[in-house]
Every structure is written in structure tokens, then in C-alpha cells.
Amino acid sequence: MTQGGNAPLTAARVTVEVTAPKALDVSGLLLTDAGKVRSDADFVFFNAPNGPGVTLRPAAAGAPDAITVDTPAVPADISKIVVTASPADQTSTFAGIEPTATVRDADTGAVLVTFTPPRLGRETALIVVEVYRRGGAWKVRAVGQGYADGLAGIATDFGVSVDDSPAPAPHTPAPAPAPTPAPTSAPPSAPNQAPVPPSAPYPPSAPTVQFNPPAEPPLPPVPAAPPAAPVAPVDPRIALVGAPPVPPAPPAAPAAPPAPADRPKITLDKGRVNLVKGSSVSLVKNGRPFLSSVRMALGWKSAARGRDIDLDASCLAFDAQRKRLETAWFMKLNIFDGAVAHSGDNLVGGEGGDDEAITVHLEGLPAEVHALVFVVNSFSGQKFTEVRDAYCRLVDARSDEELVRFDLTHSEPRTGVVMCKLVRRASGEWEMTALGEYVDGKTARAMIEPSAALI
């Protein structure tokens, strides 16, 4: 096919394979007549490979990424499935690596049509082909439309909620109005009251007379109390026996507890630090900031042997008012001109080593960045009870030396966890705190509010 051309589909189930000289990420979007997805569930990609009537087959054993469309299973309100591609290396463009789409009968493997778009340039994502419904029949169209803002740009155009814009500022209630002062003149007459006819002129006012009440008669003097009668001496033995018992003195108030001693500040002076939930370490050594670039590495394993677990790590940046500034995640790997760089999405937690890493160049962060919060969530909805041995560790990006480690010691049946935070103190030093708070959140966007509350 040539760009813009179309052809009828002669098979009910078709597979669209997309190949290129470099590895690609292939996705599918299910669109209504309005050209939009119904919800984020209509976005089929590497983190959510199954949709209604549409599935993603990841590249494996020499076979490329592919989208399979089972046309009888596509919902009636879906009129089009758009097949997209973007370089797996998100720093790359399509210049010189134009992809080829091969549409096959999914059951027999027979080739139905192929399409290679014209020469591309700085595009970082591409709508390759679309499978669409027309008059009760299904067809395929060669599109070849490029985007310069990656897969996130395509997803946004078609209505997918992409976490790529600052969160709205929290609503601040308006201050209560000041109380209205009492009127200094008589209130106006009620609106339904009949008008009062003009009255005759008032007579001259009589002179004002000030009334001074008579003074109260003086009170008689109070007689002085008679002198007390002399007290006869009392035999102390009789006094001890006959006098009423003296009530005991009230107990003294308990002394205030001593003020708790300040928790000693933990630094990197003694080397590697293991944190527990709620504990912190200051990233200084010998009284001075020790690090300019760090890497937050995160890892996990599947609790069930042989079963894949798909988790995503993200870094949320906040200002001092807990307003989110930016998010580094698998669809936006670099923020603040590369001061925070995500390693990319790892679809399956491995049996050893880090699964995802986020590098932070502390000296390159804008001054308004007050805190970085590192979170892990399951886009596919898997619970953390299906995960074991989850951890995060802070590494010196220059020497690869592990400096701080935090291991999760328990799990909860929830889809997200706020792992830790880096906070810039007033002195300019950075402090890492282990959090380990589980929340319900399958996306980086859903992790914003609980993360802000923990800063």
C-alpha cells in the first residue's frame, strides 16, 4: 500500500507486525466515532497488553512486536483501531529507520498487505496503520503520520490521560468575610411598608434637663471586731488526743517528663546506611554535601515462581508547597533538562539486580524543587502481595557505590507503594527518608496526592 491507501480485510482476525532496524514499542488505541478512546483501558501497550478484541504480542524469539485485532470481538461502539510505533530507545528518532507494517491473517500467517511510510526525520512516534469499520466491513488504511513528542503525544491526542502536565494547585478556601459592623442609623423601612406621609413641622425642642439622682446616704461604719479572748494553754497530750486529725497535704504534682533528646543525625560518615521505615539519613559526609549525582535503584521479585510481575517506578518532583512540578516515568524519561533521568520501563521484575533506576543530578535541579518522591505502582493492577523482596537503594552515580538501602519487610494487597523521598533542607543538604507506605494507585498520576501528603 501507499500512504493514504486502503484495502479490505479478508480475514476476521488480523495481526499487524511492525519492524524496523531498531527495536520498537508498538501500541494500539481503540477509538470511537468521535476519534477518542472511551477510557484509558482502550490503550493497549506494553504495560497493558490486552484490550477488548485487541492484544499486543511483545517481540520474542525473532518475532517483532505486533497488534492482533479480532474483529468480531471488537465492541460495537469502537470504529477504528490505530496501530502506533515508537523507538524503544526514547532518545532516538525515526530518521533512517522507517518501519514496515505487515498485515497478516492471524490464523494462517498469510500476508494480506504491507506498508512502509515515506522517509521520516525527527519524528519520535508514528501512526503506522489503522484498522477500521466501514459499512459493516473491516478495512486497513496506510497512515504514516509522525509525532515529535513521542507516544505520549499520540496518546494525548486520542484522549488517553497522560501524566505530563503539572497537577492543579490545591484549592484554597476563601477567607471568611469580616463581620459586618452594626448600622449607625436606623434601618430603612421594609419594602412592603406603605409610604409615610410628610408630617407637620416639629415644634422647637425643649431645653435638655440633666437628671442627677440624689446621692446615696453614707453607710454606717463597720464596728471593729472584738479582741480575741486569750487562749488558755493546752496540754499537748490532750491536744494530740482530742483535736481533729489534720488532713494530709495534697500530693505534689508529678514532675514534667524530661524533654526527649534530639535523635542523633545520621550521615554518611560511617559508610553504608540501612534504613527502616520512617528513618532518615542526611547525604553529607564530614559536615559537607557529599554527592552531586545519585541513582535511585529499585527492584522486586515475583512471589510466585515462574509468574511475571510488571511494576513501574516513577519520580515525582514537588515544590515547598507540595505542588507537583514534574514526573519522570516510563512515558517521560527525562525532566528538568535531564537533571532527572529514568532508565526506562522493565516489564518483568528480574531474579537479580535492579529492575529500574532513576538518576538525579542534584546540582542540576531547579531551585524550586524541594522534594523528590520515588514510587512504584502496578499499571496492570497486580497487588503487592504478589511481590517479594522489594527494595530501593541509593547509589553514588559516579562510583556506583551503594550508600543507602531500604528493604520492604511486609506487603499489602494494594497496587502502589511510596518507597522513599529526597528532601532539600534549608541548609541546602539533601536528606533521604524511608517511607514504605502502600496506597491504591495504578498510575504515576494516582500517586501524586498520597506522595504530597508524605513530604
PDB file of N, CA, C and O in Angstrom, residues 345-372:
ATOM      1  N   ASP A 345      11.291   1.519  31.120  1.00  0.00           N
ATOM      2  CA  ASP A 345      10.431   0.523  31.754  1.00  0.00           C
ATOM      3  C   ASP A 345      10.977  -0.884  31.574  1.00  0.00           C
ATOM      4  O   ASP A 345      11.396  -1.278  30.490  1.00  0.00           O
ATOM      5  N   ASN A 346      10.983  -1.632  32.685  1.00  0.00           N
ATOM      6  CA  ASN A 346      11.329  -3.047  32.657  1.00  0.00           C
ATOM      7  C   ASN A 346      10.034  -3.810  32.903  1.00  0.00           C
ATOM      8  O   ASN A 346       9.426  -3.676  33.955  1.00  0.00           O
ATOM      9  N   LEU A 347       9.598  -4.567  31.921  1.00  0.00           N
ATOM     10  CA  LEU A 347       8.276  -5.170  32.018  1.00  0.00           C
ATOM     11  C   LEU A 347       8.198  -6.280  33.043  1.00  0.00           C
ATOM     12  O   LEU A 347       7.134  -6.573  33.573  1.00  0.00           O
ATOM     13  N   VAL A 348       9.291  -6.926  33.348  1.00  0.00           N
ATOM     14  CA  VAL A 348       9.248  -8.083  34.242  1.00  0.00           C
ATOM     15  C   VAL A 348      10.334  -7.940  35.290  1.00  0.00           C
ATOM     16  O   VAL A 348      11.499  -7.766  34.963  1.00  0.00           O
ATOM     17  N   GLY A 349       9.950  -8.007  36.557  1.00  0.00           N
ATOM     18  CA  GLY A 349      10.937  -7.974  37.627  1.00  0.00           C
ATOM     19  C   GLY A 349      11.865  -9.159  37.539  1.00  0.00           C
ATOM     20  O   GLY A 349      11.431 -10.290  37.354  1.00  0.00           O
ATOM     21  N   GLY A 350      13.146  -8.903  37.640  1.00  0.00           N
ATOM     22  CA  GLY A 350      14.109  -9.981  37.462  1.00  0.00           C
ATOM     23  C   GLY A 350      14.386 -10.724  38.745  1.00  0.00           C
ATOM     24  O   GLY A 350      13.914 -10.387  39.814  1.00  0.00           O
ATOM     25  N   GLU A 351      15.188 -11.769  38.623  1.00  0.00           N
ATOM     26  CA  GLU A 351      15.560 -12.559  39.785  1.00  0.00           C
ATOM     27  C   GLU A 351      16.833 -12.045  40.436  1.00  0.00           C
ATOM     28  O   GLU A 351      17.280 -12.560  41.434  1.00  0.00           O
ATOM     29  N   GLY A 352      17.426 -11.033  39.879  1.00  0.00           N
ATOM     30  CA  GLY A 352      18.627 -10.472  40.476  1.00  0.00           C
ATOM     31  C   GLY A 352      18.918  -9.119  39.863  1.00  0.00           C
ATOM     32  O   GLY A 352      18.639  -8.879  38.700  1.00  0.00           O
ATOM     33  N   GLY A 353      19.493  -8.239  40.671  1.00  0.00           N
ATOM     34  CA  GLY A 353      19.825  -6.919  40.161  1.00  0.00           C
ATOM     35  C   GLY A 353      18.647  -5.979  40.189  1.00  0.00           C
ATOM     36  O   GLY A 353      17.514  -6.352  40.493  1.00  0.00           O
ATOM     37  N   ASP A 354      18.939  -4.712  39.864  1.00  0.00           N
ATOM     38  CA  ASP A 354      17.913  -3.678  39.882  1.00  0.00           C
ATOM     39  C   ASP A 354      16.983  -3.844  38.685  1.00  0.00           C
ATOM     40  O   ASP A 354      17.399  -4.253  37.600  1.00  0.00           O
ATOM     41  N   ASP A 355      15.719  -3.500  38.895  1.00  0.00           N
ATOM     42  CA  ASP A 355      14.751  -3.571  37.808  1.00  0.00           C
ATOM     43  C   ASP A 355      14.626  -2.235  37.078  1.00  0.00           C
ATOM     44  O   ASP A 355      14.540  -2.204  35.861  1.00  0.00           O
ATOM     45  N   GLU A 356      14.583  -1.143  37.813  1.00  0.00           N
ATOM     46  CA  GLU A 356      14.528   0.177  37.201  1.00  0.00           C
ATOM     47  C   GLU A 356      15.385   1.126  38.030  1.00  0.00           C
ATOM     48  O   GLU A 356      15.584   0.900  39.234  1.00  0.00           O
ATOM     49  N   ALA A 357      15.883   2.169  37.396  1.00  0.00           N
ATOM     50  CA  ALA A 357      16.740   3.123  38.093  1.00  0.00           C
ATOM     51  C   ALA A 357      16.424   4.532  37.602  1.00  0.00           C
ATOM     52  O   ALA A 357      16.077   4.730  36.433  1.00  0.00           O
ATOM     53  N   ILE A 358      16.556   5.493  38.498  1.00  0.00           N
ATOM     54  CA  ILE A 358      16.318   6.902  38.184  1.00  0.00           C
ATOM     55  C   ILE A 358      17.526   7.685  38.689  1.00  0.00           C
ATOM     56  O   ILE A 358      17.827   7.668  39.882  1.00  0.00           O
ATOM     57  N   THR A 359      18.234   8.331  37.763  1.00  0.00           N
ATOM     58  CA  THR A 359      19.428   9.090  38.110  1.00  0.00           C
ATOM     59  C   THR A 359      19.058  10.549  38.343  1.00  0.00           C
ATOM     60  O   THR A 359      18.297  11.136  37.566  1.00  0.00           O
ATOM     61  N   VAL A 360      19.591  11.123  39.422  1.00  0.00           N
ATOM     62  CA  VAL A 360      19.302  12.507  39.786  1.00  0.00           C
ATOM     63  C   VAL A 360      20.617  13.268  39.894  1.00  0.00           C
ATOM     64  O   VAL A 360      21.492  12.898  40.684  1.00  0.00           O
ATOM     65  N   HIS A 361      20.758  14.313  39.095  1.00  0.00           N
ATOM     66  CA  HIS A 361      21.901  15.220  39.204  1.00  0.00           C
ATOM     67  C   HIS A 361      21.466  16.363  40.125  1.00  0.00           C
ATOM     68  O   HIS A 361      20.802  17.315  39.683  1.00  0.00           O
ATOM     69  N   LEU A 362      21.810  16.248  41.395  1.00  0.00           N
ATOM     70  CA  LEU A 362      21.277  17.155  42.417  1.00  0.00           C
ATOM     71  C   LEU A 362      21.593  18.606  42.108  1.00  0.00           C
ATOM     72  O   LEU A 362      20.760  19.498  42.313  1.00  0.00           O
ATOM     73  N   GLU A 363      22.798  18.864  41.606  1.00  0.00           N
ATOM     74  CA  GLU A 363      23.189  20.243  41.349  1.00  0.00           C
ATOM     75  C   GLU A 363      22.484  20.837  40.133  1.00  0.00           C
ATOM     76  O   GLU A 363      22.472  22.057  39.951  1.00  0.00           O
ATOM     77  N   GLY A 364      21.869  19.985  39.310  1.00  0.00           N
ATOM     78  CA  GLY A 364      21.167  20.486  38.127  1.00  0.00           C
ATOM     79  C   GLY A 364      19.688  20.734  38.347  1.00  0.00           C
ATOM     80  O   GLY A 364      18.991  21.185  37.433  1.00  0.00           O
ATOM     81  N   LEU A 365      19.190  20.436  39.558  1.00  0.00           N
ATOM     82  CA  LEU A 365      17.765  20.620  39.827  1.00  0.00           C
ATOM     83  C   LEU A 365      17.442  22.103  39.992  1.00  0.00           C
ATOM     84  O   LEU A 365      18.211  22.848  40.610  1.00  0.00           O
ATOM     85  N   PRO A 366      16.318  22.568  39.474  1.00  0.00           N
ATOM     86  CA  PRO A 366      15.913  23.960  39.700  1.00  0.00           C
ATOM     87  C   PRO A 366      15.760  24.250  41.188  1.00  0.00           C
ATOM     88  O   PRO A 366      15.477  23.348  41.987  1.00  0.00           O
ATOM     89  N   ALA A 367      15.920  25.519  41.541  1.00  0.00           N
ATOM     90  CA  ALA A 367      15.870  25.901  42.952  1.00  0.00           C
ATOM     91  C   ALA A 367      14.515  25.613  43.577  1.00  0.00           C
ATOM     92  O   ALA A 367      14.420  25.370  44.788  1.00  0.00           O
ATOM     93  N   GLU A 368      13.439  25.623  42.772  1.00  0.00           N
ATOM     94  CA  GLU A 368      12.112  25.419  43.368  1.00  0.00           C
ATOM     95  C   GLU A 368      11.822  23.961  43.712  1.00  0.00           C
ATOM     96  O   GLU A 368      10.829  23.661  44.368  1.00  0.00           O
ATOM     97  N   VAL A 369      12.678  23.039  43.282  1.00  0.00           N
ATOM     98  CA  VAL A 369      12.470  21.631  43.628  1.00  0.00           C
ATOM     99  C   VAL A 369      12.832  21.433  45.095  1.00  0.00           C
ATOM    100  O   VAL A 369      13.994  21.577  45.484  1.00  0.00           O
ATOM    101  N   HIS A 370      11.839  21.090  45.897  1.00  0.00           N
ATOM    102  CA  HIS A 370      12.033  20.886  47.331  1.00  0.00           C
ATOM    103  C   HIS A 370      12.132  19.409  47.683  1.00  0.00           C
ATOM    104  O   HIS A 370      12.844  19.039  48.626  1.00  0.00           O
ATOM    105  N   ALA A 371      11.423  18.559  46.960  1.00  0.00           N
ATOM    106  CA  ALA A 371      11.390  17.138  47.309  1.00  0.00           C
ATOM    107  C   ALA A 371      11.223  16.293  46.058  1.00  0.00           C
ATOM    108  O   ALA A 371      10.543  16.684  45.106  1.00  0.00           O
ATOM    109  N   LEU A 372      11.855  15.130  46.078  1.00  0.00           N
ATOM    110  CA  LEU A 372      11.673  14.094  45.065  1.00  0.00           C
ATOM    111  C   LEU A 372      11.131  12.863  45.774  1.00  0.00           C
ATOM    112  O   LEU A 372      11.737  12.386  46.736  1.00  0.00           O
TER     113      LEU A 372
END
